[in-house]
Tab-separated table of C-alpha atoms and ligand atoms in Angstrom:
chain	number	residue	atom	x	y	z
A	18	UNK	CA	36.737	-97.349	103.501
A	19	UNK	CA	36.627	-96.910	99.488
A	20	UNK	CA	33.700	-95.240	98.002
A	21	UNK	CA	30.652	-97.204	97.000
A	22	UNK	CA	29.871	-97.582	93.215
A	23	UNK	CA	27.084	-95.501	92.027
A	24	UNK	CA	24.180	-95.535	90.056
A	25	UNK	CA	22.669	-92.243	88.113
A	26	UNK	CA	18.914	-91.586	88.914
A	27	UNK	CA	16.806	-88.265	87.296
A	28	UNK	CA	15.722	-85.655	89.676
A	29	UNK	CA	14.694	-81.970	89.804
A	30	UNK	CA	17.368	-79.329	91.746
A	31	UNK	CA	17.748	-76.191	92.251
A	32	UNK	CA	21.199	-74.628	91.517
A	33	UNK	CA	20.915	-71.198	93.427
A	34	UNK	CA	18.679	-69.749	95.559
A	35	UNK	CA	17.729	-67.165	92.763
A	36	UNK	CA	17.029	-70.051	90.020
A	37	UNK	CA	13.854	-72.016	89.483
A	38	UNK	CA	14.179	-75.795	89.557
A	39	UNK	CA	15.212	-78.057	86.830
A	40	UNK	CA	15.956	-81.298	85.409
A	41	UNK	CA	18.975	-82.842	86.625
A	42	UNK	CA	20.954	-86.068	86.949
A	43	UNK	CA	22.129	-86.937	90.509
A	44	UNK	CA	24.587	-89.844	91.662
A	45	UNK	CA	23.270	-92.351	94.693
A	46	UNK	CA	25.405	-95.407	96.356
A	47	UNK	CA	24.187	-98.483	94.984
A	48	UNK	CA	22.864	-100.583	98.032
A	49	UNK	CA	25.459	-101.392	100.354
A	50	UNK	CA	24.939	-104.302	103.642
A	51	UNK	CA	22.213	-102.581	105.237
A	52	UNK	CA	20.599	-100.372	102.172
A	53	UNK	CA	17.110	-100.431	101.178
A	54	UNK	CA	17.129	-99.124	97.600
A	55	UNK	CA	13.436	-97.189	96.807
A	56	UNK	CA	11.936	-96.571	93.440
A	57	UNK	CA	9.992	-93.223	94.694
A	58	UNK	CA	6.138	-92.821	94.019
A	59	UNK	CA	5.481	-89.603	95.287
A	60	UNK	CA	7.247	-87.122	97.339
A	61	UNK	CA	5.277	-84.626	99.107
A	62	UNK	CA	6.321	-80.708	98.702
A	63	UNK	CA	6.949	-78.806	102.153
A	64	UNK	CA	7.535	-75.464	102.741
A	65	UNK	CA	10.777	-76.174	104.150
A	66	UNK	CA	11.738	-77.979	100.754
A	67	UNK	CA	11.222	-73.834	99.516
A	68	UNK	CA	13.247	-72.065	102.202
A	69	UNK	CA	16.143	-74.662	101.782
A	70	UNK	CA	15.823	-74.467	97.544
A	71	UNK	CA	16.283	-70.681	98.178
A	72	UNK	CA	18.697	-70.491	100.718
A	73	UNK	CA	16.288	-68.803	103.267
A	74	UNK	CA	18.084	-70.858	106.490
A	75	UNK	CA	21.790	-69.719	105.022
A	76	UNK	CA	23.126	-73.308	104.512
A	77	UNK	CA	21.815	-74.971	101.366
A	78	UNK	CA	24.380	-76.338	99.531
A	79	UNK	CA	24.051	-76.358	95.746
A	80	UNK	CA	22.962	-77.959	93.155
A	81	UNK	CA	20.099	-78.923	96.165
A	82	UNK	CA	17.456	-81.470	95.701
A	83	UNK	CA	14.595	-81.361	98.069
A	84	UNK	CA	11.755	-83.549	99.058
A	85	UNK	CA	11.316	-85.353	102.454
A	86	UNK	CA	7.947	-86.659	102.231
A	87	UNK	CA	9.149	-89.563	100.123
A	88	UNK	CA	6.969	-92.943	99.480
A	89	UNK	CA	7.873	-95.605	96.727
A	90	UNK	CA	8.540	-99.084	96.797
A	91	UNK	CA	11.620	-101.568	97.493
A	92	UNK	CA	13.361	-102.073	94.310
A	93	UNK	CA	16.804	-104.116	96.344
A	94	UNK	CA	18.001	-104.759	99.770
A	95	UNK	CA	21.639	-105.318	100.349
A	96	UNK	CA	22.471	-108.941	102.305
A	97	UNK	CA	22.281	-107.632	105.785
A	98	UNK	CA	18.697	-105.965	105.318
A	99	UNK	CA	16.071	-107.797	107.868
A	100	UNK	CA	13.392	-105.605	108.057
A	101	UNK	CA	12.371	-105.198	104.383
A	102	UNK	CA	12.303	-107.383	100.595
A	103	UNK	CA	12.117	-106.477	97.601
A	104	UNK	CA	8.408	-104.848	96.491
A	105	UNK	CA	7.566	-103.915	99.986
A	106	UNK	CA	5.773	-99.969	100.428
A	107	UNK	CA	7.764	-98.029	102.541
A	108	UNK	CA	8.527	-94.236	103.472
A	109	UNK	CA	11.106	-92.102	104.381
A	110	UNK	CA	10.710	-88.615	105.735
A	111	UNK	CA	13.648	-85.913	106.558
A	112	UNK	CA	16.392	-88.354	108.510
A	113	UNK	CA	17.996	-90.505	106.142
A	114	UNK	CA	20.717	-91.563	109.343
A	115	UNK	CA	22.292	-89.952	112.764
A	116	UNK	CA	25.267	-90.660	114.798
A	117	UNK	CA	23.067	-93.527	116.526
A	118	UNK	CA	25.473	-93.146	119.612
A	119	UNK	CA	24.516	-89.948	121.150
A	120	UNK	CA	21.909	-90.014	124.401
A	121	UNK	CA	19.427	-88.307	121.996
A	122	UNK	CA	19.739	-91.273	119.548
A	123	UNK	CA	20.126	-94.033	122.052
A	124	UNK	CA	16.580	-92.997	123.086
A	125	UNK	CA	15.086	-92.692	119.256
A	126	UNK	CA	15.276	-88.962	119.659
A	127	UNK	CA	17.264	-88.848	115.872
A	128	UNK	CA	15.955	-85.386	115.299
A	129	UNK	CA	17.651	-83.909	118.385
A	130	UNK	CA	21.012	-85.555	117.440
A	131	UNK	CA	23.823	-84.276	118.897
A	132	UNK	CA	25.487	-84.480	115.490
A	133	UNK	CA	22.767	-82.058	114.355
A	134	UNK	CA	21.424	-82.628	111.337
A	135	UNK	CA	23.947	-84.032	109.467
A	136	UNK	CA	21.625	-86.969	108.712
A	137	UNK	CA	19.041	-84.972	106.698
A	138	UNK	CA	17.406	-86.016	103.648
A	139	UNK	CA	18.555	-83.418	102.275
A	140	UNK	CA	21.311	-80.509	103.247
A	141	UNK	CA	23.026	-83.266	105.486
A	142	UNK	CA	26.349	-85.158	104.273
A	143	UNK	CA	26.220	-88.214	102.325
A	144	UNK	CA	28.786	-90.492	104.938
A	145	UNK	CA	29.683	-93.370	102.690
A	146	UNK	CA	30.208	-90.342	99.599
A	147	UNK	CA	31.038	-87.354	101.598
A	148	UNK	CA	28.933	-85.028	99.473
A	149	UNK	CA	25.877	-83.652	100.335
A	150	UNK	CA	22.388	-85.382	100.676
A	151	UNK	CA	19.850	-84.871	98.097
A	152	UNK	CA	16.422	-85.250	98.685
A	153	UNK	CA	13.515	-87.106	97.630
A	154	UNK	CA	12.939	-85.278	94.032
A	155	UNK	CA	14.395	-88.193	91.846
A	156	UNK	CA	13.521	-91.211	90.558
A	157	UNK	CA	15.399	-93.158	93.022
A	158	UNK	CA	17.017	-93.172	96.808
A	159	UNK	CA	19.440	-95.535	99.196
A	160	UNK	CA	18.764	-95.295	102.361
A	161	UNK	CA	19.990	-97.365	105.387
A	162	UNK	CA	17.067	-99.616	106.275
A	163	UNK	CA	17.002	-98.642	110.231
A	164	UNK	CA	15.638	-94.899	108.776
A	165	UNK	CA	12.909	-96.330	106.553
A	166	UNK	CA	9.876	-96.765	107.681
A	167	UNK	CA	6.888	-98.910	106.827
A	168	UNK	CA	3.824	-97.927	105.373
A	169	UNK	CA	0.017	-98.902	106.678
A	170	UNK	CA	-1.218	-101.018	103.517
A	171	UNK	CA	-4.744	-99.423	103.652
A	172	UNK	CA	-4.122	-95.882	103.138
A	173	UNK	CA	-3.424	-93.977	99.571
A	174	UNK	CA	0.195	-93.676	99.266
A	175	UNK	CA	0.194	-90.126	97.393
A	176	UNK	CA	-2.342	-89.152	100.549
A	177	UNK	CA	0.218	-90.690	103.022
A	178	UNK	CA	3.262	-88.788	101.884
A	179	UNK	CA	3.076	-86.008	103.494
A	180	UNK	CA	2.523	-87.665	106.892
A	181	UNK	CA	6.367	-88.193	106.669
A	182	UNK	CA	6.942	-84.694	107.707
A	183	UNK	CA	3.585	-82.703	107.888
A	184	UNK	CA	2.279	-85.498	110.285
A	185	UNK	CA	5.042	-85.827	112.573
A	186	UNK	CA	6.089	-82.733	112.615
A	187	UNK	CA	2.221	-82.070	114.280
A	188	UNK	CA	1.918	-85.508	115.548
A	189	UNK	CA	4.991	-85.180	118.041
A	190	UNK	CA	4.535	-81.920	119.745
A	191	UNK	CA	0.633	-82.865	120.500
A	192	UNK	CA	1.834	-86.235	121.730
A	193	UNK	CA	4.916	-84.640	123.877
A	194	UNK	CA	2.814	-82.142	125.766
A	195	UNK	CA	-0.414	-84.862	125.958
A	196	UNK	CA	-2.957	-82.918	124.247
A	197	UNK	CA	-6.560	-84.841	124.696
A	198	UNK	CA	-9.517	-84.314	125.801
A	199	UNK	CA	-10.846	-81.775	128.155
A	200	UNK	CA	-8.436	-78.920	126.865
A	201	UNK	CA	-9.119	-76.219	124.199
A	202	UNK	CA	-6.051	-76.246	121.752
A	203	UNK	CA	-5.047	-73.719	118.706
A	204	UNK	CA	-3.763	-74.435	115.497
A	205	UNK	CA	-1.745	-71.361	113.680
A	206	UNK	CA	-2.547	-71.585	109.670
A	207	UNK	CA	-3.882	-73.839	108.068
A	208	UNK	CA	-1.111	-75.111	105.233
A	209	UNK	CA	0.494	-78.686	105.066
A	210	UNK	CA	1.477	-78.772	108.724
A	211	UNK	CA	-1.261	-76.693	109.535
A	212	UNK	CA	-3.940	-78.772	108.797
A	213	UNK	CA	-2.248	-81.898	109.625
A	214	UNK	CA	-2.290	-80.559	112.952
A	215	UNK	CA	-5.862	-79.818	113.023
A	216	UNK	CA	-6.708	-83.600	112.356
A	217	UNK	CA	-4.505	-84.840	114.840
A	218	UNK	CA	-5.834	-82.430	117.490
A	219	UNK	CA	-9.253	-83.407	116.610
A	220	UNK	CA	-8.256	-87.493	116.881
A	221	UNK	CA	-6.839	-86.625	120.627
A	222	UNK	CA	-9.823	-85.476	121.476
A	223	UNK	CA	-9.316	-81.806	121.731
A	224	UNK	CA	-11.269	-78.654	121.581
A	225	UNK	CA	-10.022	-77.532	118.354
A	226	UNK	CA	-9.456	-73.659	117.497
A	227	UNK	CA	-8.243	-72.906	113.762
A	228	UNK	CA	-6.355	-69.991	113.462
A	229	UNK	CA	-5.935	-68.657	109.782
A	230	UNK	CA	-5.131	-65.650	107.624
A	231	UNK	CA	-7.297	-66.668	104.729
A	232	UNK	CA	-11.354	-66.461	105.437
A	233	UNK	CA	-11.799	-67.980	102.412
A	234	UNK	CA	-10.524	-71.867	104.381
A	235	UNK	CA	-12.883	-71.570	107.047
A	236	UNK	CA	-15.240	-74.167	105.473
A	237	UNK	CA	-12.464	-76.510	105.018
A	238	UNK	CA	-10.889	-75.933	108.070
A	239	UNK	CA	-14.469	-77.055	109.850
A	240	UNK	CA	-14.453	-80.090	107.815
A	241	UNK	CA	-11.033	-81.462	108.537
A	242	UNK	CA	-12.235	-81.196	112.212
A	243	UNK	CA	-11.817	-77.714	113.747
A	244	UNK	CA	-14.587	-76.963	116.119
A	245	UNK	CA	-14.080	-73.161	115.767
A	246	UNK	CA	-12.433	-70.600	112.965
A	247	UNK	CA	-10.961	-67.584	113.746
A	248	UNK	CA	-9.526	-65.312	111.099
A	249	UNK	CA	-6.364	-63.774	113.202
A	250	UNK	CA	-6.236	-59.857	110.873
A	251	UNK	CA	-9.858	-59.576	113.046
A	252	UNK	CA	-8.989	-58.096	116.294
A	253	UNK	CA	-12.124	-58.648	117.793
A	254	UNK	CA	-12.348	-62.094	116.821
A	255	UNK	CA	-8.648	-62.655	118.446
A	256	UNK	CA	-9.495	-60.917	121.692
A	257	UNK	CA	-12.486	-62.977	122.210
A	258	UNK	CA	-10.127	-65.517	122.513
A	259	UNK	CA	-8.040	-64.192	125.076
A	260	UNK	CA	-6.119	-66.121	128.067
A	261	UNK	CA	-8.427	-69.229	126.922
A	262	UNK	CA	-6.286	-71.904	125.437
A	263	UNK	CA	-4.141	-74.713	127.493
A	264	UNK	CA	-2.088	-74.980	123.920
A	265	UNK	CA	-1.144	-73.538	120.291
A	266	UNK	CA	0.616	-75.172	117.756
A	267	UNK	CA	2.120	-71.964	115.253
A	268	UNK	CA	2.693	-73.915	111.807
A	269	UNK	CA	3.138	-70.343	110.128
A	270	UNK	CA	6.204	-70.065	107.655
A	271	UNK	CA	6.693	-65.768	106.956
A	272	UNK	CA	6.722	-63.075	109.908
A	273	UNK	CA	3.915	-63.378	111.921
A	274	UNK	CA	3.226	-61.484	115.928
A	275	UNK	CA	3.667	-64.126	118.175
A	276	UNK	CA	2.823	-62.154	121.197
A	277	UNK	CA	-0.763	-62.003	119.892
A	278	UNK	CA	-0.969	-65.610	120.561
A	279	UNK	CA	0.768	-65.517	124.025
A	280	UNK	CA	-2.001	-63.300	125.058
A	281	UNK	CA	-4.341	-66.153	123.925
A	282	UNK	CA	-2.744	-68.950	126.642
A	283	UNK	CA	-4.059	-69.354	129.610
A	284	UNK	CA	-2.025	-69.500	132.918
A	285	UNK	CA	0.945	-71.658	132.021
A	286	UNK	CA	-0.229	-72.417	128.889
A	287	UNK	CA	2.101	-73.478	125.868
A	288	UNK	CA	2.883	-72.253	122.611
A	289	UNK	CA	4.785	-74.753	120.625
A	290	UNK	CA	6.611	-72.909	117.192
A	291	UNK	CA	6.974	-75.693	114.427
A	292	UNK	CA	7.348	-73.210	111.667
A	293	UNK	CA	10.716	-72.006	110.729
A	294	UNK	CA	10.642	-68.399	109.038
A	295	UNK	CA	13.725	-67.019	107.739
A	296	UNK	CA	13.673	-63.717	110.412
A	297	UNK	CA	13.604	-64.161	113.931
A	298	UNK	CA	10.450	-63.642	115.584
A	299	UNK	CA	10.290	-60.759	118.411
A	300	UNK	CA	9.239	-61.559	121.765
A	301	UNK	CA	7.716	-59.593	124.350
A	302	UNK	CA	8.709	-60.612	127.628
A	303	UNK	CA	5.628	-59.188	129.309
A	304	UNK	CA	3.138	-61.560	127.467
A	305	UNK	CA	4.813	-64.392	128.478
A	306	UNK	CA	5.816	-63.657	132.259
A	307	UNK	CA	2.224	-62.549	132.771
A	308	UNK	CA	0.951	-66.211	133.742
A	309	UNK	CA	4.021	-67.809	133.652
A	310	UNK	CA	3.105	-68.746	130.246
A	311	UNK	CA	5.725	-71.061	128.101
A	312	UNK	CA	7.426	-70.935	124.507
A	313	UNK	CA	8.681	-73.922	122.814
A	314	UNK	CA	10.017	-75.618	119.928
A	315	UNK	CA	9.577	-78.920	118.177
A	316	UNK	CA	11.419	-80.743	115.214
A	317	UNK	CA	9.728	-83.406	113.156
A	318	UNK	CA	9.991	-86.649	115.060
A	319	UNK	CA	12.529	-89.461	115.928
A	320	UNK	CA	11.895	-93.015	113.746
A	321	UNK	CA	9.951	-94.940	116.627
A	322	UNK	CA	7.884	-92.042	117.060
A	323	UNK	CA	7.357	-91.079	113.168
A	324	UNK	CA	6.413	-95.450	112.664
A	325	UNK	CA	3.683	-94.763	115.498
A	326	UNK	CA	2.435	-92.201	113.973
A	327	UNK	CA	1.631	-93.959	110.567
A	328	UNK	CA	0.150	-97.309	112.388
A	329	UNK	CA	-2.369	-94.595	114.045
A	330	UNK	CA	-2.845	-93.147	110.684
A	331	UNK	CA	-3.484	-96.988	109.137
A	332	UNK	CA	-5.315	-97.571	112.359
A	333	UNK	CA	-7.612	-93.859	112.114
A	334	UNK	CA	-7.583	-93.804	108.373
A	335	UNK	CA	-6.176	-90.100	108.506
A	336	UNK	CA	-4.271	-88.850	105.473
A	337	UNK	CA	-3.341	-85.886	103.874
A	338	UNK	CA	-5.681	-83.804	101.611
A	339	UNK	CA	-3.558	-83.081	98.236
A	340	UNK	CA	-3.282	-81.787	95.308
A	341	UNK	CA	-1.013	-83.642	92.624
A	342	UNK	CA	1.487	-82.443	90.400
A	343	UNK	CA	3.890	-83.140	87.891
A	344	UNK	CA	7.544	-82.763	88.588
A	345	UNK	CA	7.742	-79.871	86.319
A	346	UNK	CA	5.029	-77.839	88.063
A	347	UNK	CA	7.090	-77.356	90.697
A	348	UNK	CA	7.951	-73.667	90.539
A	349	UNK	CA	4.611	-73.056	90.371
A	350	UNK	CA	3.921	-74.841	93.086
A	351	UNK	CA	6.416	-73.147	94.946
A	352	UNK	CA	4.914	-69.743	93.919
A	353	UNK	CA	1.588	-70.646	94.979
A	354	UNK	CA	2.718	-72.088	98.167
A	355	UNK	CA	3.919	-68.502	98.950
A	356	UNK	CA	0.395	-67.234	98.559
A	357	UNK	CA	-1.164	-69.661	100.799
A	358	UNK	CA	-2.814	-71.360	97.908
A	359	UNK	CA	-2.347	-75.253	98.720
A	360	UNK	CA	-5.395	-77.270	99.528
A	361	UNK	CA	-3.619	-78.725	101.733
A	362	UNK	CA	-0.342	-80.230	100.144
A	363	UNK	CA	1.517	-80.455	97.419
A	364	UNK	CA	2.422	-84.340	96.084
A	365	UNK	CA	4.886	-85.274	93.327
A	366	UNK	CA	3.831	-87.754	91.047
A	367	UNK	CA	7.137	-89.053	90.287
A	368	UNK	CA	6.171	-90.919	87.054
A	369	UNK	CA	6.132	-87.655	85.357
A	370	UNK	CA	9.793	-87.535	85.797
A	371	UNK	CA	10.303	-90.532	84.063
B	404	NAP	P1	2.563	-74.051	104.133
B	404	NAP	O1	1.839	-75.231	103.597
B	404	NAP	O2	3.028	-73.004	103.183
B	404	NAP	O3	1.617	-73.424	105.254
B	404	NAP	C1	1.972	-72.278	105.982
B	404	NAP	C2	0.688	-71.529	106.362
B	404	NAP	O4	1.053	-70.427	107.181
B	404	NAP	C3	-0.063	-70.930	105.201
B	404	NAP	O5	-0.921	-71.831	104.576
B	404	NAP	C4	-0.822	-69.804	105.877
B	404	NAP	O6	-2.010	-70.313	106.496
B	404	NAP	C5	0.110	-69.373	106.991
B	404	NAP	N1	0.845	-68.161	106.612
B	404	NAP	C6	1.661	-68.002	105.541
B	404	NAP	N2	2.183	-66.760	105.521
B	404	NAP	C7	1.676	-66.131	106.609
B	404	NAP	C8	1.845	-64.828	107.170
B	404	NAP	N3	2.640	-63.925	106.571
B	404	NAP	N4	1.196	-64.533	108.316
B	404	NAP	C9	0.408	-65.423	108.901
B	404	NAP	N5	0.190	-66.675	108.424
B	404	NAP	C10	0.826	-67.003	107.295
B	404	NAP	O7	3.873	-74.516	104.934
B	404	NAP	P2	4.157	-75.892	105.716
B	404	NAP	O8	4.772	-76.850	104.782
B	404	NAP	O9	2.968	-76.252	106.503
B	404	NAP	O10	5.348	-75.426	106.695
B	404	NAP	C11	5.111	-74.419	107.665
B	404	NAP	C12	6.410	-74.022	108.343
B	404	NAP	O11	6.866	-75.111	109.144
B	404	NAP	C13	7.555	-73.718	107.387
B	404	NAP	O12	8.310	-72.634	107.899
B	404	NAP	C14	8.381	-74.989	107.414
B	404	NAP	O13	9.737	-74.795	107.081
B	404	NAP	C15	8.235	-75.389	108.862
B	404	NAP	N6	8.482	-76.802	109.152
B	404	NAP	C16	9.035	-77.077	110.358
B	404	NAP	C17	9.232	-78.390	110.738
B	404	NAP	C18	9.770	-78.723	112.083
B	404	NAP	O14	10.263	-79.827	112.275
B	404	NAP	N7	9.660	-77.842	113.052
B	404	NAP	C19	8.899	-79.417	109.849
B	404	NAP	C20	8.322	-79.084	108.637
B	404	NAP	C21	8.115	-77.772	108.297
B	404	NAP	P3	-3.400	-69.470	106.470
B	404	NAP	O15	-3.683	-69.239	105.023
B	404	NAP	O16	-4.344	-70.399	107.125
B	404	NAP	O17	-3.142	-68.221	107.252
B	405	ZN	ZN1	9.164	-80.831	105.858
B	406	ZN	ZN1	23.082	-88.844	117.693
């Protein structure tokens, strides 16, 4: 198959995990049969976007660009695209393809690939260029139209960006294991995911439990729909808690104790880890096999699942709260994301690249 021709878009990268982020000129395929070309709005800043800038997961692959919570607007289709013309407003989140063969794909499961994640946004390998992916920090993207994903005309689009990885990241697991009404549920910091989390818990219907380091987001936390605050450093306040909740969601990024939210589950209660720190996380068997309590895991969300979650957004008018930023704030950003200081996410306005 001979390489595609390529266009040159600006963008922001990273060229070692030590170095800040700077301006940069990346290649992307112009649209081939089934491209969607996208002239990027915004693009939401995660905290995985940090770990894989500086290397914290051990496989970045340099120069990197992140960004995964990517919303702009159709700029060309190539002849075989159905599902989207030029002009529409569209996302795309952290799959930019899969093998699309495996069980795991066959059932729209594209996170769980059995490929892994060699269809990332960014980190994953470029198939039609065989270099690596580069994410959503740049002017511009190509991306095959069955991993685009349309976006509910009534929300704010800079709002909405983060929902492609913030809000299905939280969306899915709370879905999966059919939190609703009638059960008390936990969310573990209150960051991008974090309070994504809390929003969607509160739209199931569930008894909603914030769980935070920083006493200073209680007030917030209450208003983005958390029925209770507890500040987790406050012993007491924790073991008031205890053996009470049917399910936690731990959004935390950095070493955190685990075990003193196992303690909080009731009888075969669920903890469900979304955040991925860069240490492993010790276990203590005894605060799990003490009422057969579960420990589980959750990545993002497959395409059918992440377009259901944005109808329910259009549909429940939820968004993301954010704070915007200029491309070149982005160290900053980064630095301050480290301290906990986002209120609640990071967005990209990428006209300031221009
Ligand atoms: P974030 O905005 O930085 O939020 C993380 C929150 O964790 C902070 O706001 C803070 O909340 C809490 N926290 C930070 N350091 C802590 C510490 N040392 N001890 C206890 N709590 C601490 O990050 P994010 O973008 O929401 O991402 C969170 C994690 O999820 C990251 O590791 C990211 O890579 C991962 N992630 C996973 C998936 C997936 O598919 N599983 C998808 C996206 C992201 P308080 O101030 O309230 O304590
Ligand atoms: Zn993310
Ligand atoms: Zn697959």
């Amino acid at each position: 198959m001979p390489k595609p021709i390529c266009y040159s878009t600006k963008a922001f990268s990273a060229a070692s995990a030590t170095t800040p982020l700077t301006p940069a000129v990346i290649e992307r395929r112009q649209p081939l049969a089934d491209d969607v070309q996208i002239q990027i709005l915004y693009c939401g800043v995660c905290h995985s976007d940090l770990h894989y800038a500086r290397n914290e997961w051990h496989f970045t692959q340099y120069p990197a660009v992140p960004g995964h919570e990517i919303v702009g607007n159709v700029t060309a289709v190539g002849p075989g695209v159905t599902k989207f013309k030029v002009g529409d407003t569209v996302g795309v989140g952290c799959l930019v393809d899969s093998c699309r063969t495996c069980p795991n794909c066959r059932v729209g499961l594209e996170q769980y690939c059995d490929a892994g994640m060699s269809g990332g946004t960014y980190g994953g390998t470029e198939k039609h260029l065989g270099t690596p992916t580069l994410g959503g920090y740049s002017q511009s993207i190509v991306v095959t139209e069955d991993f685009v994903l349309r976006m509910p005309a009534n929300l704010n689009l800079a709002a909405a960006a983060p929902l492609l990885c913030a809000g299905i990241t939280t969306y899915s697991p709370l879905r999966h294991w059919k939190v609703g009404p009638g059960q008390k549920v936990g969310i573990v910091g209150l960051g991008g995911l974090g309070h994504m989390g809390v929003k969607f818990a509160r739209a199931f219907g569930a008894h909603v439990v914030l769980f935070t380091t920083s006493p200073g987001k209680a007030a917030d936390a209450r208003k983005l729909g958390a029925h209770e605050v507890v500040v987790s450093t406050d012993a007491a306040q924790m073991a008031a808690h205890a053996g009470s909740f049917d399910f936690i969601l731990d959004t935390v990024s950095a070493d955190h104790d685990l075990n003193a939210y196992f303690n909080l589950l009731k009888r075969e209660g669920n903890l469900v880890l979304v955040g991925a720190p860069e240490k492993p996380l010790p276990v203590a068997s005894f605060a799990l096999i003490f009422r057969r309590r579960s420990f589980s895991g959750s990545l993002i969300g497959g395409l059918p699942e992440t377009q259901e979650m944005l109808d329910f957004c259009g549909t429940h008018n939820i968004t993301s709260d954010i704070e915007m930023i200029r491309m070149d704030q982005i160290n900053d950003a980064y630095e301050r994301m480290l301290k906990s200081d986002v209120k609640y996410r990071f967005v990209i306005d990428m006209a300031s690249l221009a």
